[in-house]
mmCIF file with all atom_site columns, C-alpha atoms in Angstrom:
data_model
loop_
_atom_site.group_PDB
_atom_site.id
_atom_site.type_symbol
_atom_site.label_atom_id
_atom_site.label_alt_id
_atom_site.label_comp_id
_atom_site.label_asym_id
_atom_site.label_entity_id
_atom_site.label_seq_id
_atom_site.pdbx_PDB_ins_code
_atom_site.Cartn_x
_atom_site.Cartn_y
_atom_site.Cartn_z
_atom_site.occupancy
_atom_site.B_iso_or_equiv
_atom_site.pdbx_formal_charge
_atom_site.auth_seq_id
_atom_site.auth_comp_id
_atom_site.auth_asym_id
_atom_site.auth_atom_id
_atom_site.pdbx_PDB_model_num
ATOM 1   C CA . MET A 1 1   ? -0.092  -0.070  -0.104 1.00 86.00 ? 150 MET A CA 1
ATOM 2   C CA . SER A 1 2   ? 1.299   3.254   -0.831 1.00 91.00 ? 151 SER A CA 1
ATOM 3   C CA . ASP A 1 3   ? 0.759   6.706   0.596  1.00 91.00 ? 152 ASP A CA 1
ATOM 4   C CA . GLU A 1 4   ? -1.765  7.711   -1.805 1.00 94.00 ? 153 GLU A CA 1
ATOM 5   C CA . GLU A 1 5   ? -3.885  4.777   -1.199 1.00 94.00 ? 154 GLU A CA 1
ATOM 6   C CA . LEU A 1 6   ? -3.080  5.533   2.610  1.00 93.00 ? 155 LEU A CA 1
ATOM 7   C CA . GLN A 1 7   ? -4.367  9.188   2.242  1.00 95.00 ? 156 GLN A CA 1
ATOM 8   C CA . ARG A 1 8   ? -7.646  7.989   0.054  1.00 96.00 ? 157 ARG A CA 1
ATOM 9   C CA . LEU A 1 9   ? -8.165  5.271   3.057  1.00 95.00 ? 158 LEU A CA 1
ATOM 10  C CA . VAL A 1 10  ? -7.916  7.903   5.855  1.00 95.00 ? 159 VAL A CA 1
ATOM 11  C CA . GLU A 1 11  ? -10.228 10.105  4.029  1.00 96.00 ? 160 GLU A CA 1
ATOM 12  C CA . CYS A 1 12  ? -12.848 7.902   3.466  1.00 96.00 ? 161 CYS A CA 1
ATOM 13  C CA . ILE A 1 13  ? -13.079 6.120   6.918  1.00 95.00 ? 162 ILE A CA 1
ATOM 14  C CA . SER A 1 14  ? -12.903 10.049  8.413  1.00 95.00 ? 163 SER A CA 1
ATOM 15  C CA . ARG A 1 15  ? -16.158 10.771  6.067  1.00 95.00 ? 164 ARG A CA 1
ATOM 16  C CA . ASP A 1 16  ? -18.094 7.237   6.266  1.00 95.00 ? 165 ASP A CA 1
ATOM 17  C CA . VAL A 1 17  ? -17.198 6.633   10.200 1.00 94.00 ? 166 VAL A CA 1
ATOM 18  C CA . PHE A 1 18  ? -16.994 10.540  11.597 1.00 94.00 ? 167 PHE A CA 1
ATOM 19  C CA . HIS A 1 19  ? -18.971 12.225  8.921  1.00 95.00 ? 168 HIS A CA 1
ATOM 20  C CA . LYS A 1 20  ? -16.605 14.885  8.468  1.00 94.00 ? 169 LYS A CA 1
ATOM 21  C CA . PRO A 1 21  ? -13.531 15.558  6.176  1.00 94.00 ? 170 PRO A CA 1
ATOM 22  C CA . PHE A 1 22  ? -10.119 14.633  6.534  1.00 94.00 ? 171 PHE A CA 1
ATOM 23  C CA . ARG A 1 23  ? -8.331  17.634  5.384  1.00 93.00 ? 172 ARG A CA 1
ATOM 24  C CA . HIS A 1 24  ? -4.431  16.972  5.973  1.00 94.00 ? 173 HIS A CA 1
ATOM 25  C CA . HIS A 1 25  ? -1.883  14.067  5.239  1.00 95.00 ? 174 HIS A CA 1
ATOM 26  C CA . ALA A 1 26  ? -1.557  10.701  6.153  1.00 95.00 ? 175 ALA A CA 1
ATOM 27  C CA . ILE A 1 27  ? 1.351   9.157   5.635  1.00 95.00 ? 176 ILE A CA 1
ATOM 28  C CA . PHE A 1 28  ? 3.875   5.484   6.515  1.00 94.00 ? 177 PHE A CA 1
ATOM 29  C CA . ASN A 1 29  ? 6.306   6.119   9.069  1.00 93.00 ? 178 ASN A CA 1
ATOM 30  C CA . LYS A 1 30  ? 9.024   3.331   9.416  1.00 92.00 ? 179 LYS A CA 1
ATOM 31  C CA . ARG A 1 31  ? 10.548  4.958   12.020 1.00 92.00 ? 180 ARG A CA 1
ATOM 32  C CA . LEU A 1 32  ? 7.630   4.134   14.536 1.00 89.00 ? 181 LEU A CA 1
ATOM 33  C CA . ARG A 1 33  ? 8.793   1.051   16.490 1.00 85.00 ? 182 ARG A CA 1
ATOM 34  C CA . THR A 1 34  ? 6.161   -0.062  19.280 1.00 84.00 ? 183 THR A CA 1
ATOM 35  C CA . THR A 1 35  ? 3.020   1.841   18.271 1.00 88.00 ? 184 THR A CA 1
ATOM 36  C CA . GLY A 1 36  ? 0.701   1.363   15.284 1.00 90.00 ? 185 GLY A CA 1
ATOM 37  C CA . GLY A 1 37  ? 0.237   5.169   14.228 1.00 92.00 ? 186 GLY A CA 1
ATOM 38  C CA . ARG A 1 38  ? 0.145   8.712   15.981 1.00 93.00 ? 187 ARG A CA 1
ATOM 39  C CA . TYR A 1 39  ? -1.343  11.967  15.716 1.00 94.00 ? 188 TYR A CA 1
ATOM 40  C CA . LYS A 1 40  ? 1.112   14.528  15.190 1.00 94.00 ? 189 LYS A CA 1
ATOM 41  C CA . LEU A 1 41  ? -0.461  18.047  16.575 1.00 93.00 ? 190 LEU A CA 1
ATOM 42  C CA . SER A 1 42  ? 2.041   19.977  15.166 1.00 94.00 ? 191 SER A CA 1
ATOM 43  C CA . ASN A 1 43  ? 1.020   19.557  11.417 1.00 94.00 ? 192 ASN A CA 1
ATOM 44  C CA . HIS A 1 44  ? -2.034  17.334  11.954 1.00 94.00 ? 193 HIS A CA 1
ATOM 45  C CA . PHE A 1 45  ? -0.227  14.231  10.564 1.00 95.00 ? 194 PHE A CA 1
ATOM 46  C CA . ILE A 1 46  ? -1.352  10.888  10.676 1.00 95.00 ? 195 ILE A CA 1
ATOM 47  C CA . GLU A 1 47  ? 1.247   8.470   10.609 1.00 95.00 ? 196 GLU A CA 1
ATOM 48  C CA . ILE A 1 48  ? 0.972   4.760   10.617 1.00 94.00 ? 197 ILE A CA 1
ATOM 49  C CA . ASN A 1 49  ? 3.354   2.146   11.112 1.00 93.00 ? 198 ASN A CA 1
ATOM 50  C CA . PRO A 1 50  ? 3.794   -0.092  8.011  1.00 92.00 ? 199 PRO A CA 1
ATOM 51  C CA . LEU A 1 51  ? 4.838   -2.929  10.326 1.00 89.00 ? 200 LEU A CA 1
ATOM 52  C CA . VAL A 1 52  ? 0.740   -3.090  10.685 1.00 90.00 ? 201 VAL A CA 1
ATOM 53  C CA . ILE A 1 53  ? 0.123   -4.081  7.235  1.00 89.00 ? 202 ILE A CA 1
ATOM 54  C CA . GLN A 1 54  ? 2.603   -6.751  7.449  1.00 88.00 ? 203 GLN A CA 1
ATOM 55  C CA . LEU A 1 55  ? 1.921   -8.300  10.727 1.00 87.00 ? 204 LEU A CA 1
ATOM 56  C CA . TYR A 1 56  ? -1.902  -8.185  10.667 1.00 87.00 ? 205 TYR A CA 1
ATOM 57  C CA . ASP A 1 57  ? -5.233  -7.771  8.621  1.00 87.00 ? 206 ASP A CA 1
ATOM 58  C CA . GLU A 1 58  ? -6.797  -4.821  7.244  1.00 89.00 ? 207 GLU A CA 1
ATOM 59  C CA . ASP A 1 59  ? -9.086  -4.720  9.901  1.00 91.00 ? 208 ASP A CA 1
ATOM 60  C CA . GLU A 1 60  ? -6.308  -3.706  12.911 1.00 91.00 ? 209 GLU A CA 1
ATOM 61  C CA . LEU A 1 61  ? -4.990  -1.175  9.976  1.00 92.00 ? 210 LEU A CA 1
ATOM 62  C CA . ILE A 1 62  ? -8.566  0.271   9.974  1.00 94.00 ? 211 ILE A CA 1
ATOM 63  C CA . GLY A 1 63  ? -8.927  0.186   13.915 1.00 94.00 ? 212 GLY A CA 1
ATOM 64  C CA . ILE A 1 64  ? -5.893  2.041   14.180 1.00 94.00 ? 213 ILE A CA 1
ATOM 65  C CA . ILE A 1 65  ? -6.642  4.751   11.536 1.00 94.00 ? 214 ILE A CA 1
ATOM 66  C CA . LYS A 1 66  ? -9.845  5.149   13.338 1.00 95.00 ? 215 LYS A CA 1
ATOM 67  C CA . HIS A 1 67  ? -7.786  5.611   16.636 1.00 94.00 ? 216 HIS A CA 1
ATOM 68  C CA . GLU A 1 68  ? -5.887  8.424   15.259 1.00 95.00 ? 217 GLU A CA 1
ATOM 69  C CA . LEU A 1 69  ? -8.705  9.987   13.816 1.00 95.00 ? 218 LEU A CA 1
ATOM 70  C CA . CYS A 1 70  ? -10.654 10.484  17.289 1.00 95.00 ? 219 CYS A CA 1
ATOM 71  C CA . HIS A 1 71  ? -7.283  12.236  18.192 1.00 95.00 ? 220 HIS A CA 1
ATOM 72  C CA . TYR A 1 72  ? -7.446  14.346  14.763 1.00 95.00 ? 221 TYR A CA 1
ATOM 73  C CA . HIS A 1 73  ? -11.070 15.548  15.051 1.00 95.00 ? 222 HIS A CA 1
ATOM 74  C CA . LEU A 1 74  ? -11.105 16.014  18.549 1.00 95.00 ? 223 LEU A CA 1
ATOM 75  C CA . HIS A 1 75  ? -7.915  18.272  18.621 1.00 95.00 ? 224 HIS A CA 1
ATOM 76  C CA . ILE A 1 76  ? -9.531  20.241  15.624 1.00 94.00 ? 225 ILE A CA 1
ATOM 77  C CA . GLU A 1 77  ? -12.532 20.935  17.373 1.00 93.00 ? 226 GLU A CA 1
ATOM 78  C CA . GLY A 1 78  ? -10.686 22.452  20.759 1.00 93.00 ? 227 GLY A CA 1
ATOM 79  C CA . ARG A 1 79  ? -11.925 19.295  22.390 1.00 92.00 ? 228 ARG A CA 1
ATOM 80  C CA . GLY A 1 80  ? -10.437 16.749  24.781 1.00 92.00 ? 229 GLY A CA 1
ATOM 81  C CA . TYR A 1 81  ? -8.028  14.798  22.694 1.00 92.00 ? 230 TYR A CA 1
ATOM 82  C CA . LYS A 1 82  ? -5.686  13.014  24.989 1.00 93.00 ? 231 LYS A CA 1
ATOM 83  C CA . HIS A 1 83  ? -6.022  9.300   26.033 1.00 92.00 ? 232 HIS A CA 1
ATOM 84  C CA . GLY A 1 84  ? -7.455  10.236  29.664 1.00 92.00 ? 233 GLY A CA 1
ATOM 85  C CA . ASP A 1 85  ? -10.019 12.670  28.320 1.00 93.00 ? 234 ASP A CA 1
ATOM 86  C CA . ASP A 1 86  ? -13.888 11.946  28.435 1.00 94.00 ? 235 ASP A CA 1
ATOM 87  C CA . ASP A 1 87  ? -14.401 13.157  25.190 1.00 94.00 ? 236 ASP A CA 1
ATOM 88  C CA . PHE A 1 88  ? -11.919 10.956  23.812 1.00 94.00 ? 237 PHE A CA 1
ATOM 89  C CA . LYS A 1 89  ? -13.184 7.794   25.322 1.00 94.00 ? 238 LYS A CA 1
ATOM 90  C CA . LYS A 1 90  ? -16.865 8.927   24.375 1.00 95.00 ? 239 LYS A CA 1
ATOM 91  C CA . LEU A 1 91  ? -15.859 9.055   20.639 1.00 93.00 ? 240 LEU A CA 1
ATOM 92  C CA . LEU A 1 92  ? -13.720 5.574   21.172 1.00 93.00 ? 241 LEU A CA 1
ATOM 93  C CA . LYS A 1 93  ? -16.893 3.848   21.994 1.00 94.00 ? 242 LYS A CA 1
ATOM 94  C CA . SER A 1 94  ? -19.435 5.768   19.360 1.00 93.00 ? 243 SER A CA 1
ATOM 95  C CA . THR A 1 95  ? -16.983 4.813   16.453 1.00 92.00 ? 244 THR A CA 1
ATOM 96  C CA . ASN A 1 96  ? -15.963 1.350   17.503 1.00 91.00 ? 245 ASN A CA 1
ATOM 97  C CA . SER A 1 97  ? -12.279 2.441   17.292 1.00 91.00 ? 246 SER A CA 1
ATOM 98  C CA . PRO A 1 98  ? -9.940  0.218   19.856 1.00 90.00 ? 247 PRO A CA 1
ATOM 99  C CA . ARG A 1 99  ? -7.975  1.858   22.590 1.00 90.00 ? 248 ARG A CA 1
ATOM 100 C CA . HIS A 1 100 ? -4.610  -0.172  21.861 1.00 86.00 ? 249 HIS A CA 1
ATOM 101 C CA . CYS A 1 101 ? -3.619  -1.589  18.807 1.00 83.00 ? 250 CYS A CA 1
ATOM 102 C CA . LYS A 1 102 ? -1.840  -4.973  18.778 1.00 81.00 ? 251 LYS A CA 1
ATOM 103 C CA . PRO A 1 103 ? 2.201   -5.242  19.701 1.00 80.00 ? 252 PRO A CA 1
ATOM 104 C CA . LEU A 1 104 ? 4.178   -4.822  16.948 1.00 77.00 ? 253 LEU A CA 1
ATOM 105 C CA . ALA A 1 105 ? 7.698   -5.196  18.788 1.00 68.00 ? 254 ALA A CA 1
ATOM 106 C CA . GLU A 1 106 ? 8.419   -8.584  20.456 1.00 60.00 ? 255 GLU A CA 1
ATOM 107 C CA . ARG A 1 107 ? 9.357   -7.630  24.001 1.00 54.00 ? 256 ARG A CA 1
ATOM 108 C CA . GLN A 1 108 ? 12.608  -8.696  25.492 1.00 56.00 ? 257 GLN A CA 1
ATOM 109 C CA . ALA A 1 109 ? 12.827  -11.288 28.167 1.00 58.00 ? 258 ALA A CA 1
ATOM 110 C CA . LYS A 1 110 ? 14.481  -9.634  31.244 1.00 60.00 ? 259 LYS A CA 1
ATOM 111 C CA . SER A 1 111 ? 18.014  -11.314 30.896 1.00 60.00 ? 260 SER A CA 1
ATOM 112 C CA . SER A 1 112 ? 18.530  -13.470 34.187 1.00 73.00 ? 261 SER A CA 1
ATOM 113 C CA . VAL A 1 113 ? 21.348  -12.923 36.569 1.00 69.00 ? 262 VAL A CA 1
ATOM 114 C CA . ILE A 1 114 ? 24.629  -12.296 35.319 1.00 86.00 ? 263 ILE A CA 1
ATOM 115 C CA . HIS A 1 115 ? 26.502  -10.075 37.874 1.00 91.00 ? 264 HIS A CA 1
ATOM 116 C CA . ILE A 1 116 ? 27.206  -11.454 41.349 1.00 92.00 ? 265 ILE A CA 1
ATOM 117 C CA . TYR A 1 117 ? 28.815  -9.368  44.380 1.00 94.00 ? 266 TYR A CA 1
ATOM 118 C CA . ARG A 1 118 ? 29.561  -10.290 47.852 1.00 95.00 ? 267 ARG A CA 1
ATOM 119 C CA . CYS A 1 119 ? 30.429  -7.975  50.744 1.00 95.00 ? 268 CYS A CA 1
ATOM 120 C CA . ILE A 1 120 ? 33.889  -8.792  52.200 1.00 94.00 ? 269 ILE A CA 1
ATOM 121 C CA . SER A 1 121 ? 32.867  -8.237  55.946 1.00 94.00 ? 270 SER A CA 1
ATOM 122 C CA . CYS A 1 122 ? 29.533  -10.030 56.072 1.00 95.00 ? 271 CYS A CA 1
ATOM 123 C CA . GLY A 1 123 ? 29.628  -12.391 52.948 1.00 93.00 ? 272 GLY A CA 1
ATOM 124 C CA . LEU A 1 124 ? 25.916  -11.260 51.695 1.00 94.00 ? 273 LEU A CA 1
ATOM 125 C CA . GLU A 1 125 ? 25.833  -11.531 47.945 1.00 93.00 ? 274 GLU A CA 1
ATOM 126 C CA . TYR A 1 126 ? 23.954  -9.425  45.492 1.00 91.00 ? 275 TYR A CA 1
ATOM 127 C CA . GLN A 1 127 ? 22.643  -10.595 42.409 1.00 89.00 ? 276 GLN A CA 1
ATOM 128 C CA . ARG A 1 128 ? 22.545  -8.072  39.713 1.00 90.00 ? 277 ARG A CA 1
ATOM 129 C CA . ARG A 1 129 ? 21.513  -7.737  35.756 1.00 87.00 ? 278 ARG A CA 1
ATOM 130 C CA . ARG A 1 130 ? 23.597  -4.465  35.122 1.00 88.00 ? 279 ARG A CA 1
ATOM 131 C CA . LYS A 1 131 ? 27.245  -4.058  36.031 1.00 90.00 ? 280 LYS A CA 1
ATOM 132 C CA . MET A 1 132 ? 28.258  -1.797  39.006 1.00 91.00 ? 281 MET A CA 1
ATOM 133 C CA . ASP A 1 133 ? 31.156  -0.019  40.045 1.00 93.00 ? 282 ASP A CA 1
ATOM 134 C CA . CYS A 1 134 ? 32.185  -1.609  43.544 1.00 92.00 ? 283 CYS A CA 1
ATOM 135 C CA . ARG A 1 135 ? 34.012  1.530   44.375 1.00 93.00 ? 284 ARG A CA 1
ATOM 136 C CA . LYS A 1 136 ? 31.215  3.476   44.609 1.00 93.00 ? 285 LYS A CA 1
ATOM 137 C CA . TYR A 1 137 ? 28.783  1.195   46.926 1.00 93.00 ? 286 TYR A CA 1
ATOM 138 C CA . ARG A 1 138 ? 28.987  -0.491  50.232 1.00 94.00 ? 287 ARG A CA 1
ATOM 139 C CA . CYS A 1 139 ? 27.037  -3.327  51.681 1.00 93.00 ? 288 CYS A CA 1
ATOM 140 C CA . GLY A 1 140 ? 23.799  -2.244  52.833 1.00 92.00 ? 289 GLY A CA 1
ATOM 141 C CA . LYS A 1 141 ? 23.992  -4.694  56.004 1.00 92.00 ? 290 LYS A CA 1
ATOM 142 C CA . CYS A 1 142 ? 27.563  -3.878  57.237 1.00 95.00 ? 291 CYS A CA 1
ATOM 143 C CA . ALA A 1 143 ? 28.460  -1.106  55.192 1.00 94.00 ? 292 ALA A CA 1
ATOM 144 C CA . GLY A 1 144 ? 31.632  -3.268  54.065 1.00 94.00 ? 293 GLY A CA 1
ATOM 145 C CA . GLU A 1 145 ? 33.093  -3.306  50.934 1.00 95.00 ? 294 GLU A CA 1
ATOM 146 C CA . ILE A 1 146 ? 31.637  -4.964  48.144 1.00 95.00 ? 295 ILE A CA 1
ATOM 147 C CA . THR A 1 147 ? 34.004  -7.124  45.541 1.00 95.00 ? 296 THR A CA 1
ATOM 148 C CA . LYS A 1 148 ? 32.449  -8.926  42.276 1.00 94.00 ? 297 LYS A CA 1
ATOM 149 C CA . VAL A 1 149 ? 32.321  -12.922 42.679 1.00 90.00 ? 298 VAL A CA 1
ATOM 150 C CA . ASN A 1 150 ? 32.337  -13.920 38.775 1.00 76.00 ? 299 ASN A CA 1
#
C-alpha cells in the first residue's frame, strides 16, 4: 500500500465513520517502533507504522486509523483529544475504535542474573542484571566493601 492509497483510505474512513472531512496528510512512517500509529499535533499528520500491514489484517489497520482520527477530529474541534479525556473515550466508543493496537515489537525477555557481588565483611551476596562500580557502593547490611565474585 502506498502513501496515496493510505491517504484515500483515511479520507474515506473519516467521511464514512466520523462524517467529517480529513483535510491533512496521512503517511507511513518506518521509524515508528512500538506503536501502530500517531497523530502529530504540530502539523495534523497521521502517521501509520507499515508493520501493521505486514503483521496483521486490514481490520487492525482500520482500527488504528479510526483511533488516530479520534485524536485528529477532537484536536481540530478544540475538545479533549488525549487518552485520558472523557471526550476521547466517548468518541472511541461511539466509533467502535480500539483503545490500543496489537503489539508490533516483541518485548525482550528480562535477562537472568549475570553479575554477582559479595560483601568482604559479612559475605552477603548481591545479584544484579547490570554491572556496578564496586568503588561507589557499600554493603547495605554492614557497610563493608563489595567485590565482584564472577
